Coordinates of C-alpha atoms and ligand atoms in Angstrom, one line a residue:
X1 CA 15.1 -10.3 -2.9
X2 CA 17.5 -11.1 -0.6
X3 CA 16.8 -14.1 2.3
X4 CA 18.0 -12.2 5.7
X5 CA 15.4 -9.6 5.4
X6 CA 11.5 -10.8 6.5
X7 CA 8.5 -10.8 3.7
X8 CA 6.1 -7.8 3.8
X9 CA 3.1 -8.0 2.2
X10 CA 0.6 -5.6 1.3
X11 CA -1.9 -4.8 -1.8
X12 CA -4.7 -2.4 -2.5
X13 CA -7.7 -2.8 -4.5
X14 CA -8.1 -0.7 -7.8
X15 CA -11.6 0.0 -7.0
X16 CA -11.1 3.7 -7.8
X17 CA -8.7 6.8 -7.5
X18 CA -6.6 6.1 -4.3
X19 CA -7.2 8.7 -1.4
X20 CA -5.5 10.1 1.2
X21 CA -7.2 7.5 3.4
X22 CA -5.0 4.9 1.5
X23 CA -1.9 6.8 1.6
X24 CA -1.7 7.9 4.9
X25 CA -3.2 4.7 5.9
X26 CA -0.9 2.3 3.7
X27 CA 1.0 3.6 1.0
X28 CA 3.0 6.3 3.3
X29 CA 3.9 3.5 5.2
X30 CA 4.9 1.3 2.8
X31 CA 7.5 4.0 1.0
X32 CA 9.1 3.5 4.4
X33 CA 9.1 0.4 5.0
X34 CA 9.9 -1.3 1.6
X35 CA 13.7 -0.7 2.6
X36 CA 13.7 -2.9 5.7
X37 CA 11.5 -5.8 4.4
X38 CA 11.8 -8.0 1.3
X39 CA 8.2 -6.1 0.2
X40 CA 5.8 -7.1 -1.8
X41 CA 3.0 -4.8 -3.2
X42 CA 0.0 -6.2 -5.1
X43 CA -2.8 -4.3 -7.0
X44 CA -5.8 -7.0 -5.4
X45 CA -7.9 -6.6 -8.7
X46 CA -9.5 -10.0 -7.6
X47 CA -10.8 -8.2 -4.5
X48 CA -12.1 -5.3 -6.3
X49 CA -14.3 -7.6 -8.3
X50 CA -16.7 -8.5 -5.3
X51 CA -18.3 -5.1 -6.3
X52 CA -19.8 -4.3 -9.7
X53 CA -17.4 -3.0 -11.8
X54 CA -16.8 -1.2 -15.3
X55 CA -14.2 -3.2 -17.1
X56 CA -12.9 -0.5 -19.2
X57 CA -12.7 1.3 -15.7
X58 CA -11.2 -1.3 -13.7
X59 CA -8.5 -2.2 -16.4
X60 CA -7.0 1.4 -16.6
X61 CA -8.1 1.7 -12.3
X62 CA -5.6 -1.5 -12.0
X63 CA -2.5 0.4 -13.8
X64 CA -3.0 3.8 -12.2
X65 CA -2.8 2.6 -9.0
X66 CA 0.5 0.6 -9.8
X67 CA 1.5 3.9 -11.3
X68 CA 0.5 5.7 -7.9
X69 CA 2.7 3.0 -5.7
X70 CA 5.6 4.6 -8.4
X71 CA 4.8 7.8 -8.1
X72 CA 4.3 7.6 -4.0
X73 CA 8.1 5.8 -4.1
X74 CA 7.9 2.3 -4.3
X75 CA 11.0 1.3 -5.7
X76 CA 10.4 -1.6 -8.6
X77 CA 13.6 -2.8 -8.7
X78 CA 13.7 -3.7 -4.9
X79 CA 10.2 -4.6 -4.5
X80 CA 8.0 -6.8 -6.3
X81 CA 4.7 -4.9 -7.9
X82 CA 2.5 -6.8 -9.8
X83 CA -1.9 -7.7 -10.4
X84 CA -3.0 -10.2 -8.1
X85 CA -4.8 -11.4 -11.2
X86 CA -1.4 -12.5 -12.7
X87 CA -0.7 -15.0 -10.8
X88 CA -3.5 -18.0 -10.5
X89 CA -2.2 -18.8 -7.4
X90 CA -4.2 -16.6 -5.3
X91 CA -7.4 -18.0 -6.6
X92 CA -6.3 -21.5 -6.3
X93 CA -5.2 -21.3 -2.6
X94 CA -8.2 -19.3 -2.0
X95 CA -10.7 -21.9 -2.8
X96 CA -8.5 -24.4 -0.6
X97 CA -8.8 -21.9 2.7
X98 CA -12.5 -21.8 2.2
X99 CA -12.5 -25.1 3.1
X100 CA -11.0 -24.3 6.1
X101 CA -12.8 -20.9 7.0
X102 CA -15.9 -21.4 9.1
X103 CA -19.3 -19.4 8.1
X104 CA -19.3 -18.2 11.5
X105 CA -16.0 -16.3 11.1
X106 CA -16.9 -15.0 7.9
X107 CA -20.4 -13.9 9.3
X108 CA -18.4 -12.0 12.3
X109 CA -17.1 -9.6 9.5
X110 CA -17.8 -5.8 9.7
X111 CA -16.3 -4.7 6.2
X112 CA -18.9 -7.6 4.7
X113 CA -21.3 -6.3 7.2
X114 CA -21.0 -2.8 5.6
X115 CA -20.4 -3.5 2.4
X116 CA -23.4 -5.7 2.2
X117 CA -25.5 -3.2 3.5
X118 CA -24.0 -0.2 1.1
X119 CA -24.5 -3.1 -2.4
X120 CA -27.8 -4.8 -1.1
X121 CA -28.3 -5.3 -5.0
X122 CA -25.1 -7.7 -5.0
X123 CA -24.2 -9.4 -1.8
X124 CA -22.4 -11.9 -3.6
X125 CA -20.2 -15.3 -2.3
X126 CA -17.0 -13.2 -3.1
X127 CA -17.7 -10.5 -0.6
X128 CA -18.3 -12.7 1.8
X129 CA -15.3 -14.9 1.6
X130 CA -13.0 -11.7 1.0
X131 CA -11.1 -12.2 4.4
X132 CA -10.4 -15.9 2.7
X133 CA -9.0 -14.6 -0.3
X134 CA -7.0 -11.8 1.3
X135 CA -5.3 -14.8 3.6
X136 CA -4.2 -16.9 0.5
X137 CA -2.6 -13.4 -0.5
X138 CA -0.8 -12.9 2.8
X139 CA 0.2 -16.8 3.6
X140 CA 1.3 -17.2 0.3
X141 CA 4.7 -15.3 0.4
X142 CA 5.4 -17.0 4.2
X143 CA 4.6 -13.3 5.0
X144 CA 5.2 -11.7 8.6
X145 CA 4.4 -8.3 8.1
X146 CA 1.3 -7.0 6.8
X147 CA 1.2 -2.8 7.4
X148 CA -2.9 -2.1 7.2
X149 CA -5.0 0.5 8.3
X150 CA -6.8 0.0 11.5
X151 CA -10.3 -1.4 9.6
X152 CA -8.0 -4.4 8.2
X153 CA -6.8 -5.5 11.1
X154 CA -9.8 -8.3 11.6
X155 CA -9.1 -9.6 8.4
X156 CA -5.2 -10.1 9.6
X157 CA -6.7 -12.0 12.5
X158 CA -9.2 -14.4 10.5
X159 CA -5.7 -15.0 8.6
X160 CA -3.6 -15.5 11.4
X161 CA -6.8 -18.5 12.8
X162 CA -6.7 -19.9 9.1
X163 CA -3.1 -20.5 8.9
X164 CA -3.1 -21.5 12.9
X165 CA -5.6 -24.4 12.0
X166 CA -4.2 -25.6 8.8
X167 CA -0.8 -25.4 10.3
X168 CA -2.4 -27.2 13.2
X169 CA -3.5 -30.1 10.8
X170 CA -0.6 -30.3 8.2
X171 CA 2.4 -29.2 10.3
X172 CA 4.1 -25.8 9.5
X173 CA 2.8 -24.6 6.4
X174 CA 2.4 -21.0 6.8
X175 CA 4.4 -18.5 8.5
X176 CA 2.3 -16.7 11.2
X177 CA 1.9 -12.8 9.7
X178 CA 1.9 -9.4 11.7
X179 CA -0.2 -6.5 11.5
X180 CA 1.5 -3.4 11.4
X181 CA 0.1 0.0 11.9
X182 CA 1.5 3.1 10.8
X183 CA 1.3 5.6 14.1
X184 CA -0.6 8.6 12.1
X185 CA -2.9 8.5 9.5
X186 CA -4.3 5.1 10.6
X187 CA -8.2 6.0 10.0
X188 CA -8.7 9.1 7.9
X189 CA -12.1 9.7 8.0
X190 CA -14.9 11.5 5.4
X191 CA -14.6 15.2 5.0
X192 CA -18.7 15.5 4.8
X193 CA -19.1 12.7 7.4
X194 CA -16.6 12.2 9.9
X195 CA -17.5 8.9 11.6
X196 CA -17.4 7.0 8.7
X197 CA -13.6 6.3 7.0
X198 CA -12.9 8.1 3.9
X199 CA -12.9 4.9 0.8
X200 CA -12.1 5.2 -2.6
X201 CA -15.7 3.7 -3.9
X202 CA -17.2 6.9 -1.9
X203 CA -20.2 7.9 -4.2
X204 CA -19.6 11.4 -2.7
X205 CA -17.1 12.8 -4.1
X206 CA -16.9 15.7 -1.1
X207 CA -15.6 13.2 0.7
X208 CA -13.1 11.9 -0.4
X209 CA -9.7 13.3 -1.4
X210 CA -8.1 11.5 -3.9
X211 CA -3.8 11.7 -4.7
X212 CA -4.7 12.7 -8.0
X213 CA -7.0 15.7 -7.5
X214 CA -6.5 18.4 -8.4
X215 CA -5.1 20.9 -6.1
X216 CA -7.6 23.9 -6.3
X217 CA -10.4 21.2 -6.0
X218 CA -8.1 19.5 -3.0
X219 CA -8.4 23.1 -1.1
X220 CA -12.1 23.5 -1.9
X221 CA -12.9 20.0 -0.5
X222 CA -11.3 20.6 2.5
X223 CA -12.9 24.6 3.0
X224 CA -16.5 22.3 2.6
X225 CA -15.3 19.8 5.2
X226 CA -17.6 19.7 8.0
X227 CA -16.8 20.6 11.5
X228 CA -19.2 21.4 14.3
X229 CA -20.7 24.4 16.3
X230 CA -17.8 25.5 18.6
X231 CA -14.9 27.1 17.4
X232 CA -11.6 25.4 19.2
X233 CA -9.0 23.9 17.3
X234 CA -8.8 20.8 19.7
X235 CA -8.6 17.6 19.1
X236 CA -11.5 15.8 20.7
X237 CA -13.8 12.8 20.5
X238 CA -16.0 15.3 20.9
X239 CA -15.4 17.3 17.4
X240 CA -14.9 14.6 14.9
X241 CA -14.7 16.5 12.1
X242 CA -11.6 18.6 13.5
X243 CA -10.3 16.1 15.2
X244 CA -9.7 14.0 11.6
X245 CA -8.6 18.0 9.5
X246 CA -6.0 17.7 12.6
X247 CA -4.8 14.2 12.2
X248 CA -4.7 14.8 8.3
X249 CA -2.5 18.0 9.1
X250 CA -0.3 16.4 11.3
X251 CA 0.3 13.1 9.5
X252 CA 1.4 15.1 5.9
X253 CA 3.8 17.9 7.7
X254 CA 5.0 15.4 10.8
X255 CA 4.3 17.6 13.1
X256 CA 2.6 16.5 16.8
X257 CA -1.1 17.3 17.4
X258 CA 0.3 19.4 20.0
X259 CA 1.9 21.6 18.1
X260 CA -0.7 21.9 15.6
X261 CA -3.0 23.0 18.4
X262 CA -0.6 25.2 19.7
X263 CA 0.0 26.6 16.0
X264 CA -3.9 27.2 15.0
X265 CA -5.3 28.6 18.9
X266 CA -5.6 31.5 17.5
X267 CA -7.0 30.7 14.1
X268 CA -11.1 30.4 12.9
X269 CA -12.5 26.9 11.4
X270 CA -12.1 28.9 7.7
X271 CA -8.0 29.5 7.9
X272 CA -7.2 25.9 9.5
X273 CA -9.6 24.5 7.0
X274 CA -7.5 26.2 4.4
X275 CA -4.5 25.4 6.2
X276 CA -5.0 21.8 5.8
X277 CA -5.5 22.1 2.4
X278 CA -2.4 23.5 1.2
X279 CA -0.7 21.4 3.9
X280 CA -2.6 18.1 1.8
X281 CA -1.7 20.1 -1.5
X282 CA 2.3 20.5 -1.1
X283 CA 2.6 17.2 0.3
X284 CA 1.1 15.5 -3.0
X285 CA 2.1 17.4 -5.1
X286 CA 5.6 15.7 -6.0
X287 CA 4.0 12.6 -6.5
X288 CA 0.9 14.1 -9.2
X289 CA 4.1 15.3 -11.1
X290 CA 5.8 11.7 -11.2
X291 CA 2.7 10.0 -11.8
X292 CA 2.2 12.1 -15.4
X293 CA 6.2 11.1 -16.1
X294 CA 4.9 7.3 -15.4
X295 CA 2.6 8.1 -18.1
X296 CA 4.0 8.8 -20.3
X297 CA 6.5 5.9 -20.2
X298 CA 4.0 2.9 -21.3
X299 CA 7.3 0.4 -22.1
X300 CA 9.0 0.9 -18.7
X301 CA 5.1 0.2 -17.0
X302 CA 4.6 -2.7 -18.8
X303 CA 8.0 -4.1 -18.0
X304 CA 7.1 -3.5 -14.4
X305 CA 4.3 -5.4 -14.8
X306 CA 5.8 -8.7 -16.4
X307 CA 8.6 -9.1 -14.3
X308 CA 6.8 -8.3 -11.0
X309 CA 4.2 -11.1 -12.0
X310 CA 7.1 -13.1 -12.9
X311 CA 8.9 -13.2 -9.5
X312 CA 5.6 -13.1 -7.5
X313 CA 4.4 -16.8 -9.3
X314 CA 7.9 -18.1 -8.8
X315 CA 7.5 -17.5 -5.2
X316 CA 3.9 -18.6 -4.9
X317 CA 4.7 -21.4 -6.6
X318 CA 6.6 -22.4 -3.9
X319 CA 4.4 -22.5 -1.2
X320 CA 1.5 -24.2 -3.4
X321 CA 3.7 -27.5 -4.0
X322 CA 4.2 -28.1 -0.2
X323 CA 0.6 -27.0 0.4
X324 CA -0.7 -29.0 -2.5
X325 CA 1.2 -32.0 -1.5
X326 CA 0.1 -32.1 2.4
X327 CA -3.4 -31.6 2.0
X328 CA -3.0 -35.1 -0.5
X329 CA -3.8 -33.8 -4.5
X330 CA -2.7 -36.0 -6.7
X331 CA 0.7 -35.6 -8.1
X332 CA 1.0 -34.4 -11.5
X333 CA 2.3 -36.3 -14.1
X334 CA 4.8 -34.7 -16.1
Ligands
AQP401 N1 -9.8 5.9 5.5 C1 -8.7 5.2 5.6 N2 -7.7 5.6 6.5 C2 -6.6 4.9 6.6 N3 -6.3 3.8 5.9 C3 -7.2 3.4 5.0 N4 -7.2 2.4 4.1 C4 -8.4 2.4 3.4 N5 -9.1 3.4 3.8 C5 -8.4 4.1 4.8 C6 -6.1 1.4 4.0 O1 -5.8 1.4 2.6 C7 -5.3 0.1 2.2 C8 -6.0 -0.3 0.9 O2 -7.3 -0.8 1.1 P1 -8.1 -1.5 0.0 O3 -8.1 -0.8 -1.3 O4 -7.6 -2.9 -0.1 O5 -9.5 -1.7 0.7 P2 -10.3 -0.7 1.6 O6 -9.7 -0.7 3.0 O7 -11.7 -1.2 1.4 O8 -10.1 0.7 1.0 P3 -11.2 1.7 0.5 O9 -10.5 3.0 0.1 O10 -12.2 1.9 1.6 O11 -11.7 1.0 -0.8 P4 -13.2 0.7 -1.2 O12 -14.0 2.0 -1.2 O13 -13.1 0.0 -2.5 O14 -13.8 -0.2 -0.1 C9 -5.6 -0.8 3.3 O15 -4.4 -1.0 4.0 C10 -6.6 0.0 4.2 O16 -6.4 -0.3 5.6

């Protein structure tokens, strides 16, 4: 990493196949940005553990999603990739934040708000202080960019009021991080339900498309997409469900809503549905193909892995001393 260029952060959780939510949304992003930024991109396997999950699942979940960051274009020798669960850092700033995190913050929440509702079996303490825990992640690189999609962005704020008070008690401790939002692709939403977002956990599977599907089920999802009564190919608040088949269109080919109106006037729901589709199809495909070559290389992974963890702790390591010394733990006798 080199010291001119500022820190980006950003991680995702391994809480199932990543979807075209989360590239469009994040990872799309990120493949642009990691050249800019010193970047790095952590599989949050911490966070993914504030709902039930298989461990068998979750363990191979955790590497196929570092495989997808690969296979997307996330370069390992520039970046730093690694499991938030290799470096104890995380957890041990995030128990300090919570004592600086109000419950009245927390309770403001909407992803804990949903979430609890969606797992009312299992509204644990984790879920609850996830903002806190995705703070530690950010503050503890002295991150200042943080690219999100848009139903993030009020866990970058409780961040930015965490490191604002503690920096406001111990002096400056924390750099102050950004959001940054991709222009397209920000919110994709559910192809069966189009005012809610589309997530990986998604028990329907209709709704979701996933980078890794495959591409005669990716075109069948999208002909079952819903739309709505009329038949205009405009995008509207009015017609959710085209309005989001347009945004997905336009964010994989780059072309302006516009002239993806302009391009389907003449078209029916059925051959823009379709259209989508292959659109979605011929932009993933190149990276289904480099994910099976990731594979099938287990060494190089696993070198990925240990060296990203490596540099990540060394740099997190960093930030705990100073924060470990001002908030007055004892020092360590060596
Ligand atoms: N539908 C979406 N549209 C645009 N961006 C999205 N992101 C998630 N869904 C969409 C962005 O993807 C990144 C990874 O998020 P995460 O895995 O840390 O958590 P999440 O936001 O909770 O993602 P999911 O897919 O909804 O996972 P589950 O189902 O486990 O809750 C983030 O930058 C997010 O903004």
């Amino acid at each position: 990493m080199t010291d001119e260029k500022k820190v980006l952060f950003s991680g995702m959780q391994p809480s199932g196949y990543v979807t075209l939510g989360n590239y469009l949304g994040a990872l799309n992003n990120w493949t642009t940005l990691q050249y800019d930024y010193n970047s790095i991109f952590c599989i949050v396997d911490m966070h993914a553990l504030t709902v039930r999950q298989d461990p068998a699942k979750l363990r191979k979940a955790a590497r196929d999603v570092l495989m997808q960051y690969l296979a997307v274009g996330l370069d390992p020798e520039k970046n730093i990739i690694y499991f938030q669960s290799h470096v104890p850092q995380h957890a041990e700033l995030s128990w300090i934040l919570n004592c600086y995190t109000y419950m009245g913050e927390l309770n403001r929440m909407t992803q804990f708000k949903e979430k609890s509702q969606k797992h009312a079996d299992n509204i644990n303490a984790g879920l609850f202080t996830y903002p806190v825990l995705m703070a530690a992640d950010i503050l503890l690189y002295q991150t200042e960019l943080v690219p999100v999609g848009e139903d993030q962005i009020q866990h970058l704020e409780i961040t930015r009021d965490i490191a604002t008070r503690f920096n406001g008690i111990y002096g400056d401790v924390f750099t102050m991080p950004e959001a940054y939002i991709g222009k397209t692709g920000a919110r994709v939403m559910a192809l069966q339900d189009p005012t809610k977002k589309m997530s990986k956990s998604d028990e329907n599977a209709n709704n979701t498309i996933a980078i890794l599907d495959d591409p005669k089920q990716i075109i069948n999802k999208f002909k079952r997409a819903v739309t709505d009564s009329g038949n205009e190919i405009i995008y509207s608040d009015d017609k959710p469900g085209i309005k989001n088949l347009l945004s997905i269109y336009c964010a994989v080919t780059g072309k302006t809503i516009k002239e993806a109106e302009k391009e389907f006037e003449n078209s029916g729901y059925g051959d823009f549905k379709i259209a989508v589709g292959e659109a979605v199809v011929a932009k993933i495909e190149p990276i289904q193909k480099k994910f099976e070559e990731y594979q099938k290389n287990k060494d190089y992974i696993d070198e990925i892995i240990k060296t990203g963890a490596e540099k990540a702790e060394r740099i997190a390591e960093k930030t705990m001393r100073k924060v470990r010394r001002k908030i007055g733990y004892p020092d360590k006798i060596r």
